[in-house]
Coordinates of C-alpha atoms and ligand atoms in Angstrom, one line a residue:
Chain A
M1 CA 1.3 70.3 3.2
S2 CA 4.2 70.7 0.8
I3 CA 7.2 72.7 1.7
L4 CA 7.7 73.5 -2.0
H5 CA 7.0 77.1 -2.8
S6 CA 4.4 77.4 -5.6
S7 CA 3.4 81.0 -5.9
I8 CA 3.7 82.3 -9.4
H9 CA 4.0 86.0 -10.1
G10 CA 6.0 88.4 -12.3
C11 CA 7.8 87.5 -15.5
G12 CA 9.0 83.9 -15.7
I13 CA 11.2 82.1 -18.3
G14 CA 10.5 79.0 -20.3
L15 CA 13.1 76.5 -19.1
R16 CA 15.2 74.9 -21.9
S17 CA 18.0 72.3 -21.5
Q18 CA 20.5 74.7 -23.3
H19 CA 20.4 76.8 -20.1
F20 CA 20.7 74.0 -17.5
A21 CA 24.4 74.5 -16.9
Y22 CA 24.0 78.3 -16.6
I23 CA 21.1 78.0 -14.1
A24 CA 23.0 75.5 -12.0
E25 CA 26.0 77.7 -11.8
H26 CA 24.4 81.2 -11.4
Q27 CA 21.0 80.5 -9.8
P28 CA 19.6 83.5 -11.8
N29 CA 17.0 85.7 -10.2
V30 CA 13.9 84.5 -12.0
P31 CA 10.5 84.4 -10.3
W32 CA 9.5 81.0 -11.8
F33 CA 10.2 78.6 -14.7
E34 CA 7.8 77.0 -17.0
I35 CA 8.9 73.5 -18.1
L36 CA 7.8 71.7 -21.2
S37 CA 6.3 68.8 -19.3
D38 CA 6.5 66.4 -22.3
N39 CA 10.3 66.4 -22.1
Y40 CA 10.2 65.2 -18.5
L41 CA 7.8 62.3 -18.6
I42 CA 10.5 59.6 -18.3
E43 CA 11.6 58.9 -14.8
G44 CA 15.2 59.1 -13.9
T45 CA 16.4 61.0 -17.0
V46 CA 19.0 63.7 -16.9
Q47 CA 16.4 66.5 -17.5
R48 CA 14.0 65.2 -14.8
E49 CA 16.8 65.0 -12.3
F50 CA 17.9 68.5 -13.1
V51 CA 14.4 70.0 -12.5
Q52 CA 14.1 68.0 -9.2
Q53 CA 17.4 69.7 -8.2
I54 CA 16.3 73.3 -9.0
R55 CA 12.7 72.8 -7.9
P56 CA 13.3 73.9 -4.2
D57 CA 14.6 77.3 -5.5
Y58 CA 12.0 78.0 -8.2
P59 CA 8.2 77.7 -8.4
I60 CA 7.3 76.0 -11.7
T61 CA 4.4 75.5 -14.1
F62 CA 3.9 72.7 -16.7
H63 CA 3.3 73.4 -20.3
G64 CA 2.6 70.5 -22.7
V65 CA 1.7 69.7 -26.3
G66 CA 0.9 66.0 -25.9
L67 CA -2.6 66.1 -24.5
S68 CA -4.1 66.5 -28.0
I69 CA -7.2 67.8 -26.4
G70 CA -8.9 68.3 -29.8
S71 CA -8.2 64.7 -31.1
V72 CA -10.9 62.3 -32.0
E73 CA -8.9 59.4 -30.5
P74 CA -9.4 58.5 -26.8
L75 CA -7.2 60.5 -24.4
N76 CA -3.8 58.9 -24.0
K77 CA -4.0 57.2 -20.6
D78 CA -0.2 56.4 -20.4
Y79 CA 0.6 60.1 -21.1
L80 CA -1.9 61.2 -18.5
K81 CA -0.5 58.7 -15.9
R82 CA 3.0 60.0 -16.5
L83 CA 1.8 63.6 -16.2
V84 CA 0.1 62.9 -12.9
K85 CA 3.2 61.2 -11.6
L86 CA 5.3 64.2 -12.7
K87 CA 2.8 66.6 -11.1
N88 CA 3.0 64.8 -7.8
E89 CA 6.7 64.9 -7.9
L90 CA 7.3 68.5 -8.9
E91 CA 4.1 70.2 -7.7
P92 CA 3.6 72.7 -10.5
A93 CA 1.4 75.8 -9.7
W94 CA -0.7 74.7 -12.8
I95 CA -0.7 72.6 -15.9
S96 CA -1.3 74.0 -19.4
D97 CA -1.7 72.6 -22.9
H98 CA -3.0 73.9 -26.2
L99 CA -6.5 74.3 -27.7
C100 CA -5.7 72.2 -30.8
W101 CA -4.8 68.6 -31.7
T102 CA -1.4 67.0 -32.1
S103 CA -2.1 63.3 -32.6
A104 CA -4.8 61.2 -34.2
H105 CA -5.4 57.8 -35.6
G106 CA -2.4 56.4 -33.9
Y107 CA 0.1 59.0 -35.2
N108 CA 1.7 61.9 -33.4
T109 CA 2.5 65.1 -35.3
H110 CA 4.3 66.7 -32.4
D111 CA 2.9 69.9 -33.8
L112 CA -0.1 72.1 -32.9
I113 CA -2.8 71.7 -35.6
P114 CA -5.8 73.9 -35.3
L115 CA -9.5 72.9 -35.1
P116 CA -12.6 73.9 -37.0
Y117 CA -14.7 76.2 -34.8
T118 CA -18.1 74.7 -34.5
P119 CA -20.6 73.9 -31.6
D120 CA -19.9 70.2 -32.1
V121 CA -16.2 70.7 -31.7
V122 CA -16.8 72.8 -28.6
N123 CA -18.8 70.0 -27.0
H124 CA -16.2 67.4 -28.0
I125 CA -13.4 69.5 -26.4
V126 CA -15.4 70.3 -23.3
E127 CA -16.0 66.6 -22.6
R128 CA -12.3 65.9 -22.9
I129 CA -11.2 68.8 -20.8
L130 CA -13.6 67.6 -18.1
Q131 CA -12.0 64.1 -18.2
V132 CA -8.5 65.6 -18.0
Q133 CA -9.5 67.8 -15.1
D134 CA -11.0 64.8 -13.3
T135 CA -7.7 62.9 -13.8
L136 CA -5.5 65.8 -12.7
G137 CA -7.8 66.8 -9.8
E138 CA -7.4 70.5 -10.9
R139 CA -8.5 72.9 -13.6
L140 CA -6.6 72.7 -16.8
V141 CA -5.2 75.9 -18.4
I142 CA -5.6 76.0 -22.1
E143 CA -3.7 78.2 -24.5
N144 CA -4.8 79.8 -27.8
V145 CA -2.6 78.6 -30.7
S146 CA -1.3 80.6 -33.7
S147 CA -2.6 79.3 -37.0
Y148 CA -1.9 79.4 -40.8
M149 CA -5.2 78.0 -41.9
Q150 CA -9.0 78.5 -41.4
F151 CA -11.5 75.7 -41.9
K152 CA -14.4 76.0 -44.3
D153 CA -16.6 74.3 -41.6
S154 CA -15.9 77.0 -38.9
N155 CA -19.1 78.9 -38.1
M156 CA -17.9 81.0 -35.2
T157 CA -14.9 83.2 -34.5
E158 CA -11.9 81.8 -32.6
W159 CA -12.7 84.0 -29.6
E160 CA -16.3 82.8 -29.5
F161 CA -15.0 79.3 -29.6
I162 CA -12.6 79.9 -26.8
N163 CA -15.2 81.6 -24.7
Q164 CA -17.6 78.7 -25.0
V165 CA -14.9 76.1 -24.3
V166 CA -13.7 77.9 -21.2
E167 CA -17.2 78.6 -19.9
K168 CA -18.6 75.1 -20.4
S169 CA -15.5 73.2 -19.1
D170 CA -14.8 75.7 -16.3
C171 CA -11.1 75.6 -17.2
H172 CA -8.6 78.4 -17.2
L173 CA -7.0 80.2 -20.1
L174 CA -3.4 80.9 -21.0
L175 CA -3.4 83.9 -23.2
D176 CA -0.6 83.9 -25.8
V177 CA -0.4 87.5 -27.1
N178 CA 2.0 86.6 -29.9
N179 CA -0.3 83.9 -31.1
I180 CA -3.2 86.3 -31.3
Y181 CA -1.1 88.7 -33.3
V182 CA 0.2 86.0 -35.7
S183 CA -3.2 84.7 -36.4
A184 CA -4.8 88.2 -36.8
I185 CA -2.2 89.0 -39.5
N186 CA -2.6 85.6 -41.2
H187 CA -6.4 85.7 -41.2
H188 CA -7.0 89.4 -41.5
F189 CA -9.0 90.0 -38.3
S190 CA -8.5 92.6 -35.5
A191 CA -6.2 91.3 -32.8
E192 CA -7.7 93.8 -30.4
D193 CA -11.3 92.6 -31.0
Y194 CA -10.1 89.1 -30.2
L195 CA -8.2 90.1 -27.1
L196 CA -11.0 92.2 -25.6
A197 CA -13.5 89.4 -26.2
L198 CA -11.6 87.0 -24.0
P199 CA -12.8 86.4 -20.4
A200 CA -10.3 88.3 -18.3
N201 CA -11.1 86.6 -15.1
R202 CA -10.2 83.2 -16.6
I203 CA -6.7 84.1 -17.6
K204 CA -4.0 82.6 -15.4
E205 CA -0.9 83.4 -17.5
I206 CA 0.3 85.4 -20.5
H207 CA 2.8 84.1 -23.1
L208 CA 5.2 86.2 -25.2
A209 CA 7.4 85.0 -28.0
G210 CA 8.8 86.1 -31.4
Y211 CA 7.6 85.1 -34.9
E212 CA 9.3 85.2 -38.3
D213 CA 7.8 87.2 -41.2
K214 CA 7.6 84.9 -44.2
Q215 CA 6.0 87.7 -46.4
T216 CA 2.9 85.7 -47.2
H217 CA 2.3 84.9 -43.5
L218 CA 3.8 85.2 -40.1
L219 CA 5.3 82.0 -38.8
D220 CA 5.3 81.4 -35.0
T221 CA 8.8 80.1 -34.7
H222 CA 9.7 81.2 -31.1
S223 CA 13.1 82.0 -32.6
R224 CA 13.2 85.8 -32.3
P225 CA 12.7 88.7 -29.8
V226 CA 9.1 89.9 -29.2
T227 CA 8.2 92.4 -31.9
E228 CA 6.9 96.0 -31.4
P229 CA 3.3 95.3 -32.5
V230 CA 3.2 92.3 -30.0
W231 CA 4.6 94.5 -27.2
D232 CA 1.8 97.0 -28.1
L233 CA -0.8 94.3 -27.9
F234 CA 0.7 93.1 -24.7
A235 CA 0.2 96.5 -23.1
K236 CA -3.5 96.3 -24.1
A237 CA -3.7 92.8 -22.7
V238 CA -2.3 94.0 -19.4
K239 CA -5.0 96.7 -19.3
H240 CA -7.6 94.0 -20.0
V241 CA -6.5 91.3 -17.7
G242 CA -4.6 93.1 -14.9
D243 CA -1.7 91.7 -12.9
V244 CA -1.3 88.2 -14.4
P245 CA 2.0 86.2 -14.6
V246 CA 3.9 86.6 -17.9
L247 CA 6.2 84.1 -19.5
I248 CA 8.9 84.5 -22.2
E249 CA 9.1 81.5 -24.6
W250 CA 12.1 81.0 -26.9
D251 CA 12.5 77.6 -28.6
N252 CA 14.6 77.9 -31.7
D253 CA 17.9 79.7 -32.2
I254 CA 18.0 79.9 -28.4
P255 CA 20.1 82.8 -27.2
E256 CA 22.1 83.2 -24.0
F257 CA 20.1 83.2 -20.8
S258 CA 20.9 86.9 -20.2
R259 CA 19.0 87.8 -23.4
L260 CA 15.9 86.1 -22.0
L261 CA 16.3 88.1 -18.8
Q262 CA 16.3 91.3 -20.9
E263 CA 13.1 90.3 -22.6
A264 CA 11.6 89.6 -19.2
D265 CA 12.7 93.1 -18.0
T266 CA 10.9 94.7 -21.0
A267 CA 7.8 92.7 -20.2
K268 CA 7.9 93.8 -16.5
Q269 CA 8.3 97.5 -17.5
I270 CA 5.4 97.4 -19.9
Q271 CA 3.3 95.6 -17.4
Q272 CA 4.0 98.1 -14.6
Q273 CA 3.2 101.0 -17.0
N274 CA -0.2 99.6 -17.9
L275 CA -1.5 98.2 -14.7
Chain B
M1 CA -18.3 64.4 -36.9
I2 CA -16.3 66.2 -39.5
L3 CA -13.3 66.1 -37.2
K4 CA -12.7 62.4 -37.5
E5 CA -12.4 62.5 -41.3
L6 CA -10.4 65.7 -41.2
Q7 CA -7.8 64.3 -38.8
Y8 CA -7.6 61.1 -40.7
D9 CA -6.9 63.0 -44.0
F10 CA -4.5 65.4 -42.4
V11 CA -2.4 62.8 -40.6
G12 CA -2.3 60.7 -43.8
A13 CA -1.1 63.7 -45.8
F14 CA 1.5 64.8 -43.2
F15 CA 3.1 61.4 -43.8
G16 CA 3.0 61.0 -47.5
A17 CA -0.6 60.6 -48.7
D18 CA -2.4 63.1 -51.0
I19 CA -5.0 65.4 -49.6
D20 CA -7.7 67.6 -51.2
A21 CA -6.9 70.7 -49.1
D22 CA -9.7 72.7 -50.7
K23 CA -12.2 70.3 -49.1
Y24 CA -11.2 71.7 -45.7
I25 CA -9.2 74.9 -45.9
V26 CA -10.1 78.4 -46.9
S27 CA -8.0 79.9 -49.7
D28 CA -7.5 83.7 -50.0
D29 CA -5.4 86.1 -52.1
Q30 CA -2.4 85.5 -49.9
L31 CA -2.2 81.7 -49.9
T32 CA -4.1 78.8 -51.4
A33 CA -5.6 76.0 -49.3
K34 CA -2.8 73.7 -50.6
Q35 CA -0.1 76.2 -49.6
R36 CA -1.6 76.6 -46.1
F37 CA -1.6 72.9 -45.6
G38 CA 1.9 72.8 -46.9
I39 CA 3.0 75.2 -44.1
Y40 CA 1.9 72.6 -41.5
K41 CA 3.4 69.7 -43.4
G42 CA 6.7 71.6 -43.6
S43 CA 6.5 72.3 -39.9
V44 CA 5.8 68.6 -38.9
H45 CA 8.6 67.4 -41.1
G46 CA 10.9 70.2 -40.0
V47 CA 10.6 69.2 -36.4
L48 CA 11.1 65.5 -37.1
T49 CA 14.0 66.1 -39.5
Q50 CA 15.7 68.2 -36.8
A51 CA 15.1 65.4 -34.3
L52 CA 16.8 62.9 -36.6
S53 CA 19.8 65.2 -37.1
D54 CA 20.1 65.7 -33.3
I55 CA 20.1 61.9 -32.7
Y56 CA 22.3 61.0 -35.7
P57 CA 24.8 63.8 -36.2
V58 CA 27.7 61.4 -37.2
C59 CA 25.5 59.7 -39.8
K60 CA 24.6 63.1 -41.1
E61 CA 28.3 64.0 -41.5
L62 CA 29.0 60.6 -43.2
V63 CA 26.4 61.1 -45.9
G64 CA 26.2 64.9 -46.1
D65 CA 23.3 67.3 -45.3
R66 CA 21.4 66.9 -48.6
F67 CA 21.4 63.1 -48.6
F68 CA 20.5 63.0 -44.9
D69 CA 17.5 65.3 -45.4
H70 CA 16.3 63.3 -48.3
V71 CA 16.6 60.0 -46.4
S72 CA 15.0 61.6 -43.3
S73 CA 12.0 62.7 -45.2
L74 CA 11.5 59.2 -46.6
Y75 CA 12.0 57.7 -43.1
I76 CA 9.5 60.1 -41.6
N77 CA 6.8 59.1 -44.1
Q78 CA 7.4 55.4 -43.5
N79 CA 7.9 55.5 -39.8
P80 CA 5.8 58.4 -38.5
P81 CA 5.9 59.0 -34.7
T82 CA 3.4 56.9 -32.8
S83 CA 4.4 57.9 -29.3
A84 CA 3.6 61.1 -27.4
L85 CA 7.1 60.9 -26.0
F86 CA 9.3 62.7 -28.4
A87 CA 12.4 60.7 -27.3
D88 CA 10.8 57.6 -28.7
F89 CA 10.9 58.9 -32.3
G90 CA 13.6 57.7 -34.7
G91 CA 14.4 54.2 -33.3
Q92 CA 14.1 52.4 -36.6
F93 CA 16.4 54.7 -38.5
S94 CA 19.3 52.2 -38.4
D95 CA 17.1 49.4 -39.9
F96 CA 15.8 51.8 -42.5
L97 CA 19.3 52.7 -43.6
R98 CA 20.3 49.0 -43.7
H99 CA 17.7 48.4 -46.3
F100 CA 18.0 51.7 -48.2
E101 CA 19.6 50.9 -51.6
A102 CA 21.2 54.3 -52.1
A103 CA 23.0 54.1 -48.7
K104 CA 24.5 50.7 -49.2
S105 CA 27.8 52.0 -50.5
V106 CA 28.5 53.3 -46.9
E107 CA 28.2 49.8 -45.5
Y108 CA 29.0 50.8 -41.8
L109 CA 26.3 53.6 -41.9
A110 CA 23.5 51.5 -40.3
D111 CA 25.7 50.3 -37.5
T112 CA 26.9 53.9 -36.8
A113 CA 23.2 54.8 -36.6
Q114 CA 22.6 52.0 -34.2
L115 CA 25.4 53.3 -32.0
E116 CA 24.0 56.8 -32.1
W117 CA 20.5 55.5 -31.2
L118 CA 21.9 53.5 -28.2
R119 CA 23.6 56.7 -27.0
H120 CA 20.2 58.6 -27.4
K121 CA 18.4 55.7 -25.5
A122 CA 21.0 55.8 -22.7
W123 CA 20.4 59.6 -22.3
H124 CA 16.6 59.1 -22.1
S125 CA 16.5 56.1 -19.8
K126 CA 16.3 55.8 -16.1
N127 CA 19.4 56.3 -14.0
Q128 CA 18.3 53.8 -11.4
E129 CA 19.6 53.3 -7.9
A130 CA 22.4 50.7 -7.6
S131 CA 21.9 47.7 -5.3
D132 CA 24.1 47.4 -2.3
F133 CA 26.4 44.6 -3.3
T134 CA 28.1 44.4 0.1
T135 CA 24.9 42.6 1.3
L136 CA 25.5 39.7 -1.1
G137 CA 27.2 37.7 1.7
N138 CA 24.1 37.9 3.8
Y139 CA 22.3 35.4 1.6
T140 CA 22.5 31.6 1.8
E141 CA 24.3 29.8 -0.9
Q142 CA 21.0 28.5 -2.3
Q143 CA 19.6 32.1 -2.4
Q144 CA 22.7 33.3 -4.1
M145 CA 22.5 30.6 -6.8
G146 CA 19.0 31.8 -7.7
M147 CA 20.1 35.4 -7.9
R148 CA 19.7 37.4 -11.1
F149 CA 21.7 40.5 -12.0
A150 CA 20.8 43.4 -14.1
L151 CA 22.7 45.9 -16.3
P152 CA 21.9 49.5 -15.8
E153 CA 18.5 50.5 -17.4
T154 CA 20.5 52.8 -19.6
A155 CA 22.7 50.0 -21.0
S156 CA 22.7 48.4 -24.4
L157 CA 25.0 45.8 -26.0
L158 CA 26.1 46.2 -29.6
Q159 CA 27.9 43.7 -31.9
T160 CA 29.1 44.9 -35.3
D161 CA 31.6 44.2 -38.0
Y162 CA 32.9 47.8 -37.9
Q163 CA 34.8 49.9 -35.4
V164 CA 31.9 52.4 -35.2
E165 CA 32.9 53.6 -31.7
Q166 CA 36.3 54.8 -33.1
L167 CA 34.5 56.3 -36.1
W168 CA 32.1 58.1 -33.7
Q169 CA 35.0 59.4 -31.6
A170 CA 36.8 60.7 -34.7
H171 CA 33.7 62.7 -35.6
Q172 CA 33.6 64.5 -32.3
K173 CA 34.9 68.1 -32.1
G174 CA 38.5 68.3 -31.0
S175 CA 39.0 64.5 -31.2
D176 CA 42.6 63.4 -31.6
I177 CA 41.5 60.2 -33.4
K178 CA 42.3 60.5 -37.1
L179 CA 39.8 58.9 -39.5
T180 CA 42.7 57.6 -41.6
E181 CA 44.2 55.7 -38.7
I182 CA 41.1 53.7 -37.8
D183 CA 41.0 50.0 -38.7
L184 CA 37.3 50.3 -39.5
F185 CA 36.7 46.8 -40.7
R186 CA 37.3 45.0 -37.4
H187 CA 34.6 43.3 -35.3
L188 CA 33.4 45.2 -32.2
N189 CA 31.6 44.2 -29.1
L190 CA 30.4 47.3 -27.3
L191 CA 28.6 48.3 -24.1
V192 CA 26.9 51.7 -24.1
W193 CA 25.5 53.1 -20.8
R194 CA 25.1 56.2 -18.8
I195 CA 26.4 57.1 -15.3
D196 CA 24.8 60.4 -14.1
Y197 CA 25.5 62.9 -16.9
T198 CA 28.1 60.9 -18.8
I199 CA 27.5 58.3 -21.5
H200 CA 30.2 55.6 -21.5
M201 CA 31.2 53.3 -24.3
Q202 CA 33.3 50.2 -23.5
E203 CA 34.7 47.7 -25.9
L204 CA 34.2 44.2 -24.6
S205 CA 35.9 40.8 -25.2
T206 CA 33.8 38.0 -26.7
L207 CA 33.5 36.3 -23.3
Q208 CA 32.4 39.6 -21.6
I209 CA 29.7 40.3 -24.1
E210 CA 28.5 36.7 -23.9
F211 CA 28.4 37.1 -20.1
L212 CA 26.5 40.4 -20.2
T213 CA 24.1 39.1 -22.8
A214 CA 23.3 36.2 -20.4
V215 CA 22.9 38.6 -17.5
Q216 CA 20.6 40.7 -19.7
E217 CA 18.5 37.6 -20.4
Q218 CA 18.0 37.2 -16.6
T219 CA 20.0 34.0 -16.3
P220 CA 20.3 33.0 -12.7
L221 CA 23.7 32.8 -11.0
S222 CA 23.6 28.9 -11.0
S223 CA 23.3 28.8 -14.8
L224 CA 25.9 31.6 -15.2
A225 CA 28.3 29.4 -13.1
E226 CA 27.7 26.4 -15.4
Q227 CA 28.1 28.5 -18.6
F228 CA 31.2 30.5 -17.6
T229 CA 32.8 28.0 -15.2
E230 CA 36.3 29.2 -14.0
H231 CA 35.8 32.6 -15.7
L232 CA 32.7 33.5 -13.7
S233 CA 34.3 35.2 -10.7
E234 CA 36.5 37.4 -12.8
L235 CA 33.6 38.3 -15.2
L236 CA 31.5 39.2 -12.2
S237 CA 34.0 41.3 -10.4
T238 CA 35.0 43.2 -13.5
S239 CA 31.3 43.9 -14.2
L240 CA 30.7 45.1 -10.7
K241 CA 33.8 47.2 -10.6
N242 CA 33.0 49.0 -13.8
G243 CA 29.3 49.5 -13.1
W244 CA 28.2 47.2 -16.0
I245 CA 26.0 45.4 -13.5
R246 CA 24.0 47.8 -11.5
S247 CA 21.6 45.7 -9.4
F248 CA 20.6 42.2 -8.3
H249 CA 17.4 40.6 -7.1
L250 CA 16.6 37.2 -5.7
G251 CA 15.1 34.7 -8.2
V252 CA 11.5 34.0 -8.6
Ligands
LIG1 FE1 2.7 80.0 -26.1

C-alpha cells in the first residue's frame, strides 16, 4: 500500500515548468496538480526530479497527447512502457489522453487532429483503448478535443461518437467544457445538446481553459482566461455531472501562478452555486 | 478503412505535400476545407517553430526572426518529428544549417546550433548517480586495468573552429562579454554537461578532449595508460575532480 496521497477533489491546476520555482518556494494551497505526462517520460531529467520532489505534498493526475489513440499505426510500445514506468513512480490518480490522433505513418504532429465519426472508427478506437487499459492495468480517461474541421465521412454527431466509444471500451471521460464551446461555435451546433448527451456517470474530471477569437473561428489556444460563455456552460456541466474535480489549463502566454489560483477560485464558486 | 488514407494524406500535407482538402473536409460559409486544413497545418508548424526558437535562441538572434522562421519552416518539412518525445525534435538543425546555402555567410552558425543542441540534450538527459570512487582501491590491479569510465549521461564533447561558447555567453542577458572582443576564429574543444539544475561548459585542452573521447569510447584503463602514458594520472584526477567522469564499471 502506497503512502502517497492520491485523492483528487476540488479545483486543481495544470503544472507547467514556468511555475516550478514558485511552487518550490511557496508550496501553494492547491488540491492537486495535473502533469503533462509526455514531458516527464525521460528518467532523471530536471522536470521529472521536480515532480518527484513535490509529489508527497500534492496528489497528481497524468494528461498526455502522445498515445495517439485514433492513429492507424500500432500503439507506440516504447511510449507506453515509459508511461507505465512513470505511473509506477508517481502514482497518479488517473491517466488521461485525447480522443483524436497525433501521429501516423511514422511522423508525429504533436497536435490534436480530430477523427471522422463513423462506426468503423468507433470500433478501431475501442480496440486500442482496450489494449491501453490492459497495459496500464486501469481505465483510461479520454478527453473530447476542440476542432476546426468536420469530415465528410462522419455519419454521427461527436457526442454520439463519444458515447459509443466510452460505452464499448468501458473507459472514463474527461469533459473539456471549453472544447465543447469552441467546437459548437466553429461547427454551429448547440453546446448544451452536446453536454447533456454525455454520460454523466463516466465523467472523472472537467477541464477549463481560454480560447482566442479569430473572427472566422475560435482557436483553442489555452492562452487566455476562461470566457463568460464557457463559465455559463460550466455551470450547466456542474448541474449535469455533479461534484467532479475541475482543472484549470493554461499553456501559452502563461501568467503568474496567482492568476491561475484566481481562475480556480472562480471555478470553485460556480461549482458550489450549482451543485 | 478511410482513416489510413486520411492520416497518410494529412501527415504528408502537414510536412510539405499537397492535399485535396475538399476530399475529406466540409466547407461552409465561414471557411473552406482548404482554410480549415490550413488552421491545423499552421498549428503544427507553430508548435514546432516555437520548439526550434526555444532550443536555438542564439542562432535566432544571429540570423534575425524572419530568416529563422523561414529556415525553420523548411527544416520542419524536411525533418518532421518522428518521436513521441517532444525533446527529441530538432536534433538535425545544425546539419541542416551547415548545408543551407543562404546561411553560409554566417559560417559559425551551424556550430552555434550544435552547441545549443548539446545544451538542450544535457537538460533532457538523465542526471545519473555518481559511482563511489573511494572504493577504487578495493580492486586488484588486474581489475583496475580492465576498468572503464563514463562521462555523465548529460555530457557531450564539441570540437569547432569557432569560439561559439564565448559567442553564446555574449548573447545571454546581462552578459559582460562584448561581441567585439571575442576572438571568434579560434579552435575550441568543449565539454557540455549538467550537474543538477545547472548546465556547465568547459573549454578543454587537446590532450583533455582526446582523453575524454577515449573514455567516451569505453577504452579500458590499461589502454588509456598506454595512450596517455605519464599524463594519465593528472588527466584522471582532473576529470574526477571536475565531475567530467561520473562513473566506472569493471570491464567485460
Ligand atoms: Fe483539455
